[in-house]
Amino acid sequence: MVESLFAQPPVSAAPVRAGDTVLVLAPMGEAVSLGAFAGAGRAALVVRVRETFGVDLPEQPRAVPSADGQVVFVWCGPTQWLALAAGDAVEGGLMARLRAACGDLCALTSQSDSRTTLRLFGPQAREVAGRLVPVDLHDAVFGPGHVALTLAGHIPVILRQVARNPVTYEFLVFRSFAESLFHDLHVAMNGALS
Amino acid sequence: MRLTCPFCGSRGVEEFTYRGDATVRRPAGDAGAAAWVDYVYLRDNPAGPHQELWYHGAGCRSWLVVTRDTRTHLISDVRAARAVAQAEREEGAV
Ligand SMILES: [Zn+2]
C-alpha cells in the first residue's frame, strides 16, 4: 500500500447497505496519471506500454488490465490515462515501474492521495448509480470494463463497472469530495429501493 | 441541450463550458491595431450555423468545435478542436 499523507480516512462512515446493495470505501492502491507529451509522444507511449505491460492503452472510455494483472489502465481523455495498482502487488511500486517504462514519453503524476475509490455493488447497484450519473448504464451499452468521466450529482467522477454479477461500480472521486459522494450515494440507495 | 463529445458520447450541456467563436484566428504579431481590435473584441452575431468552442470540463477535458444553429440550437457537428487545428495546419502547408 502506498504511504498516505493523510492520517484520517477519506470517508468516516462504515459500509452501508440497502437490501443486498452495498456501498463501501474501497482500499486505494497506488494511482498514477499518464499524460502523453505532444507530438509523437502518444503513439510512442502506446507502443511502449504494449511492450512493457502487454496491453494496448484504451482508445475509448475503457479500463484494461495489464497482462500480469497488476495494473489497470483507465482511459481519462484522448491523451491521458490513469494507472491503478490492482492490489498491493506491483513489484517495486507502480510509479517506479512506469517511470522506467515510459517516463520519457509522458508526464507521470502520482494521484494516490488525490483520488479515493467508492465501490457500489449488488442487485440494485445500477438503479442507484443511475440516480446520480447522467450516463446510460444499461447492460447493453455499459458493462464491465466500461468507463465514464462525468458528474455524479454535482461531483466529478471517473466511473467504471468492474463486474456484472453482482453489478459492481467503482467511483474514483477526488478525496475531499468522497464524503459528500458517499452521502449522496447512500441517499440514492434508500431512494432507489423505496 | 445535449452535445455528442467525439470521445465521451452524448452528454448534457451541464458538463460543458461555452468559450465563444471558434472561427477567429490570432493575427500575425506585426499586424496593425485594427486587426488586433477585430480579433480581441469584435464578433459576428450570426442567425444560423455558428462554429463555437466548448470545453468538456466535467468529462474528458477536451476542447471541442461545435457547429450550432443559433436559431434552433440544432447541433450539426462536433469535432475535437485539436483535430480542427491540425487539419487547418495541413491545409495551410499544402
Ligand atoms: Zn468528452
Coordinates of C-alpha atoms and ligand atoms in Angstrom, one line a residue:
Chain A
M1 CA 0.0 0.0 0.0
V2 CA 1.3 3.4 -0.9
E3 CA 2.2 5.7 2.0
S4 CA -0.6 8.1 2.6
L5 CA -0.2 11.8 3.5
F6 CA -3.5 11.6 5.4
A7 CA -3.9 10.2 8.9
Q8 CA -7.7 10.3 8.6
P9 CA -9.7 8.0 6.2
P10 CA -11.4 10.0 3.4
V11 CA -14.8 8.6 4.5
S12 CA -15.7 8.3 8.1
A13 CA -18.8 6.1 7.6
A14 CA -18.8 2.4 7.9
P15 CA -20.1 0.4 4.8
V16 CA -23.8 1.0 4.3
R17 CA -26.3 -1.5 3.0
A18 CA -29.8 -1.2 1.5
G19 CA -31.2 -4.7 0.9
D20 CA -28.4 -6.6 -0.7
T21 CA -26.8 -3.5 -2.3
V22 CA -23.7 -2.3 -0.5
L23 CA -21.6 0.9 -0.6
V24 CA -18.1 0.7 0.8
L25 CA -14.9 2.7 0.8
A26 CA -12.5 0.6 -1.3
P27 CA -8.8 0.4 -0.4
M28 CA -6.9 2.8 -2.6
G29 CA -3.8 1.4 -4.1
E30 CA -1.2 3.4 -5.9
A31 CA -2.5 5.6 -8.7
V32 CA -0.5 7.4 -11.4
S33 CA -1.8 9.6 -14.2
L34 CA -0.1 9.4 -17.6
G35 CA -0.3 12.4 -19.9
A36 CA 1.3 11.8 -23.3
F37 CA 3.7 14.5 -24.4
A38 CA 2.7 16.5 -27.5
G39 CA 4.0 15.3 -30.9
A40 CA 4.9 11.7 -31.3
G41 CA 4.6 11.1 -27.6
R42 CA 1.2 9.5 -27.7
A43 CA 1.8 6.9 -30.4
A44 CA 5.2 6.0 -28.8
L45 CA 3.6 5.7 -25.4
V46 CA 1.0 3.2 -26.7
V47 CA 3.8 1.1 -28.2
R48 CA 5.9 1.3 -25.0
V49 CA 3.1 0.3 -22.7
R50 CA 2.2 -2.6 -25.0
E51 CA 5.9 -3.8 -24.9
T52 CA 6.1 -3.4 -21.1
F53 CA 2.7 -4.2 -19.8
G54 CA 1.3 -6.4 -22.6
V55 CA -1.8 -4.3 -23.2
D56 CA -3.0 -1.6 -25.6
L57 CA -3.9 1.7 -23.8
P58 CA -7.6 2.0 -24.5
E59 CA -8.6 4.4 -27.3
Q60 CA -12.1 4.7 -25.9
P61 CA -13.5 5.1 -22.4
R62 CA -12.5 1.7 -21.1
A63 CA -10.3 0.2 -18.4
V64 CA -7.9 -2.7 -19.3
P65 CA -5.7 -4.8 -17.1
S66 CA -2.0 -5.4 -17.8
A67 CA -1.0 -8.9 -19.0
D68 CA 0.2 -9.7 -15.5
G69 CA -2.9 -8.3 -13.9
Q70 CA -1.0 -6.0 -11.6
V71 CA -2.1 -2.7 -13.2
V72 CA -5.3 -1.4 -14.6
F73 CA -5.1 1.4 -17.2
V74 CA -8.2 3.6 -17.2
W75 CA -8.9 5.9 -20.2
C76 CA -9.0 9.5 -18.9
G77 CA -9.2 11.6 -22.1
P78 CA -7.8 11.4 -25.6
T79 CA -4.1 11.6 -24.5
Q80 CA -4.4 10.7 -20.8
W81 CA -4.8 7.5 -18.8
L82 CA -4.8 6.6 -15.1
A83 CA -2.8 3.6 -14.0
L84 CA -4.2 1.9 -10.9
A85 CA -2.3 -0.7 -8.9
A86 CA -4.7 -3.7 -8.9
G87 CA -3.6 -4.6 -5.4
D88 CA -0.5 -4.1 -3.3
A89 CA 1.2 -6.3 -5.8
V90 CA 3.1 -4.0 -8.2
E91 CA 6.7 -5.1 -7.8
G92 CA 8.9 -2.1 -7.0
G93 CA 6.0 0.3 -6.9
L94 CA 3.8 1.4 -9.8
M95 CA 5.4 4.9 -10.2
A96 CA 8.9 3.4 -10.4
R97 CA 7.8 0.8 -12.9
L98 CA 6.0 3.4 -15.1
R99 CA 8.9 5.8 -14.9
A100 CA 11.3 3.1 -16.1
A101 CA 9.0 2.0 -18.8
C102 CA 7.7 5.3 -20.3
G103 CA 8.8 8.3 -18.2
D104 CA 10.4 9.9 -21.3
L105 CA 7.2 9.8 -23.2
C106 CA 4.6 11.1 -20.8
A107 CA 4.0 13.2 -17.7
L108 CA 3.7 10.8 -14.7
T109 CA 1.9 12.2 -11.7
S110 CA 1.1 10.4 -8.5
Q111 CA -2.7 10.5 -7.8
S112 CA -2.7 8.1 -4.9
D113 CA -3.6 10.8 -2.4
S114 CA -5.8 12.8 -4.7
R115 CA -8.4 10.1 -5.5
T116 CA -10.5 7.8 -3.4
T117 CA -12.5 4.8 -4.6
L118 CA -16.1 4.1 -3.5
R119 CA -17.4 0.7 -4.5
L120 CA -21.1 0.1 -5.1
F121 CA -22.4 -3.4 -5.7
G122 CA -25.5 -5.5 -5.5
P123 CA -28.7 -6.2 -7.3
Q124 CA -29.8 -2.5 -7.2
A125 CA -26.4 -1.0 -8.0
R126 CA -27.4 0.1 -11.5
E127 CA -30.5 1.8 -10.3
V128 CA -28.7 3.5 -7.5
A129 CA -25.9 4.8 -9.8
G130 CA -28.4 5.8 -12.4
R131 CA -30.0 8.2 -9.9
L132 CA -26.7 10.3 -9.8
V133 CA -25.0 9.7 -13.1
P134 CA -26.4 11.1 -16.3
V135 CA -25.0 8.3 -18.5
D136 CA -26.8 5.3 -19.9
L137 CA -25.7 2.4 -17.7
H138 CA -27.9 -0.2 -19.3
D139 CA -26.2 -3.6 -19.5
A140 CA -26.4 -3.4 -23.3
V141 CA -24.2 -0.3 -23.6
F142 CA -22.3 -0.1 -20.3
G143 CA -20.7 -3.3 -18.9
P144 CA -17.6 -4.5 -17.2
G145 CA -14.5 -2.6 -18.4
H146 CA -16.6 0.5 -19.5
V147 CA -15.6 3.9 -18.1
A148 CA -17.4 7.2 -18.0
L149 CA -15.9 10.6 -17.0
T150 CA -18.9 12.5 -15.8
L151 CA -20.8 14.1 -12.9
A152 CA -22.4 12.2 -10.1
G153 CA -24.9 14.8 -9.0
H154 CA -22.5 17.8 -8.9
I155 CA -19.3 15.8 -8.2
P156 CA -16.8 14.9 -10.9
V157 CA -16.2 11.2 -11.0
I158 CA -14.4 8.5 -13.0
L159 CA -17.0 5.8 -13.0
R160 CA -16.2 2.3 -14.1
Q161 CA -18.0 -1.0 -14.0
V162 CA -15.8 -3.8 -12.7
A163 CA -18.2 -6.8 -12.6
R164 CA -21.6 -7.9 -13.9
N165 CA -22.5 -10.4 -11.2
P166 CA -23.3 -8.8 -8.9
V167 CA -23.2 -5.4 -10.8
T168 CA -20.3 -3.6 -9.3
Y169 CA -19.2 0.0 -9.9
E170 CA -16.2 1.9 -8.7
F171 CA -16.4 5.7 -8.4
L172 CA -13.0 7.3 -8.5
V173 CA -13.6 10.7 -6.8
F174 CA -11.4 13.5 -5.5
R175 CA -10.6 12.7 -2.0
S176 CA -12.1 15.8 -0.5
F177 CA -15.4 15.0 -2.3
A178 CA -15.5 11.4 -1.2
E179 CA -17.5 12.0 2.0
S180 CA -20.2 14.0 0.0
L181 CA -20.4 11.4 -2.7
F182 CA -20.7 8.7 -0.1
H183 CA -23.6 10.6 1.4
D184 CA -25.3 11.2 -1.9
L185 CA -25.0 7.5 -2.9
H186 CA -26.3 6.5 0.5
V187 CA -29.4 8.7 -0.1
A188 CA -29.8 7.3 -3.6
M189 CA -29.6 3.8 -2.2
N190 CA -32.5 4.4 0.1
G191 CA -34.5 6.2 -2.7
A192 CA -33.8 3.5 -5.3
L193 CA -35.3 0.9 -3.1
S194 CA -38.4 2.7 -1.8
Chain B
M1 CA -29.4 20.7 -25.0
R2 CA -27.0 17.8 -25.4
L3 CA -23.6 17.6 -27.1
T4 CA -22.1 14.5 -28.6
C5 CA -18.5 14.6 -27.4
P6 CA -16.3 12.7 -30.0
F7 CA -14.6 10.9 -27.1
C8 CA -17.3 10.5 -24.4
G9 CA -20.6 10.3 -26.4
S10 CA -23.8 12.1 -25.8
R11 CA -23.8 14.3 -22.7
G12 CA -25.9 17.0 -21.1
V13 CA -24.8 20.6 -21.6
E14 CA -24.1 21.0 -17.9
E15 CA -20.9 19.0 -18.4
F16 CA -19.6 21.7 -20.8
T17 CA -18.4 25.3 -20.7
Y18 CA -19.0 27.7 -23.6
R19 CA -16.0 29.6 -24.7
G20 CA -17.1 31.6 -27.8
D21 CA -16.5 32.0 -31.5
A22 CA -14.3 29.2 -32.9
T23 CA -13.6 31.0 -36.2
V24 CA -11.4 33.9 -35.0
R25 CA -7.7 33.4 -35.7
R26 CA -4.9 35.2 -34.0
P27 CA -3.3 37.8 -36.3
A28 CA 0.5 37.9 -37.0
G29 CA 2.4 39.7 -34.3
D30 CA 3.1 42.7 -36.5
A31 CA -0.5 43.1 -37.7
G32 CA -2.0 46.5 -37.4
A33 CA -4.2 47.7 -34.5
A34 CA -7.3 47.2 -36.5
A35 CA -6.6 43.5 -36.9
W36 CA -6.0 43.1 -33.2
V37 CA -9.1 45.0 -32.2
D38 CA -11.1 42.8 -34.5
Y39 CA -9.5 39.6 -33.0
V40 CA -9.9 40.6 -29.4
Y41 CA -13.2 42.5 -29.4
L42 CA -15.3 42.2 -32.5
R43 CA -17.6 39.2 -33.0
D44 CA -20.3 38.4 -35.6
N45 CA -23.7 37.5 -34.3
P46 CA -25.0 35.2 -37.0
A47 CA -28.5 33.9 -37.1
G48 CA -27.8 30.4 -38.3
P49 CA -25.0 27.8 -38.1
H50 CA -22.1 29.1 -35.9
Q51 CA -18.8 27.4 -35.0
E52 CA -18.1 27.8 -31.4
L53 CA -15.6 26.4 -28.8
W54 CA -16.9 24.3 -25.9
Y55 CA -14.9 22.7 -23.2
H56 CA -15.9 19.2 -21.8
G57 CA -14.7 20.1 -18.3
A58 CA -16.8 17.5 -16.4
G59 CA -15.7 14.8 -18.8
C60 CA -12.6 14.2 -20.9
R61 CA -11.4 17.9 -20.6
S62 CA -11.2 18.3 -24.4
W63 CA -11.8 21.5 -26.3
L64 CA -14.4 20.9 -29.0
V65 CA -15.5 22.9 -32.1
V66 CA -19.3 22.7 -32.1
T67 CA -21.4 23.8 -35.1
R68 CA -24.7 25.1 -33.6
D69 CA -27.6 26.8 -35.3
T70 CA -28.2 29.9 -33.1
R71 CA -31.9 29.9 -34.1
T72 CA -32.8 26.4 -33.2
H73 CA -29.8 25.0 -31.1
L74 CA -29.6 22.3 -33.6
I75 CA -26.1 20.8 -33.3
S76 CA -24.9 19.7 -36.8
D77 CA -21.2 18.8 -36.0
V78 CA -18.9 18.3 -33.0
R79 CA -15.2 17.9 -33.6
A80 CA -12.1 17.9 -31.4
A81 CA -10.5 21.4 -31.6
R82 CA -7.1 19.7 -31.8
A83 CA -8.2 17.8 -35.0
V84 CA -9.7 21.0 -36.5
A85 CA -6.5 22.9 -35.9
Q86 CA -4.4 20.1 -37.3
A87 CA -6.5 19.9 -40.5
E88 CA -6.1 23.7 -40.8
R89 CA -2.4 23.5 -40.4
E90 CA -2.1 20.7 -43.0
E91 CA -4.3 22.7 -45.4
G92 CA -2.1 25.7 -44.9
A93 CA 1.1 23.7 -45.6
V94 CA -0.2 22.4 -48.9
Ligands
ZN1 ZN -15.6 14.4 -23.6

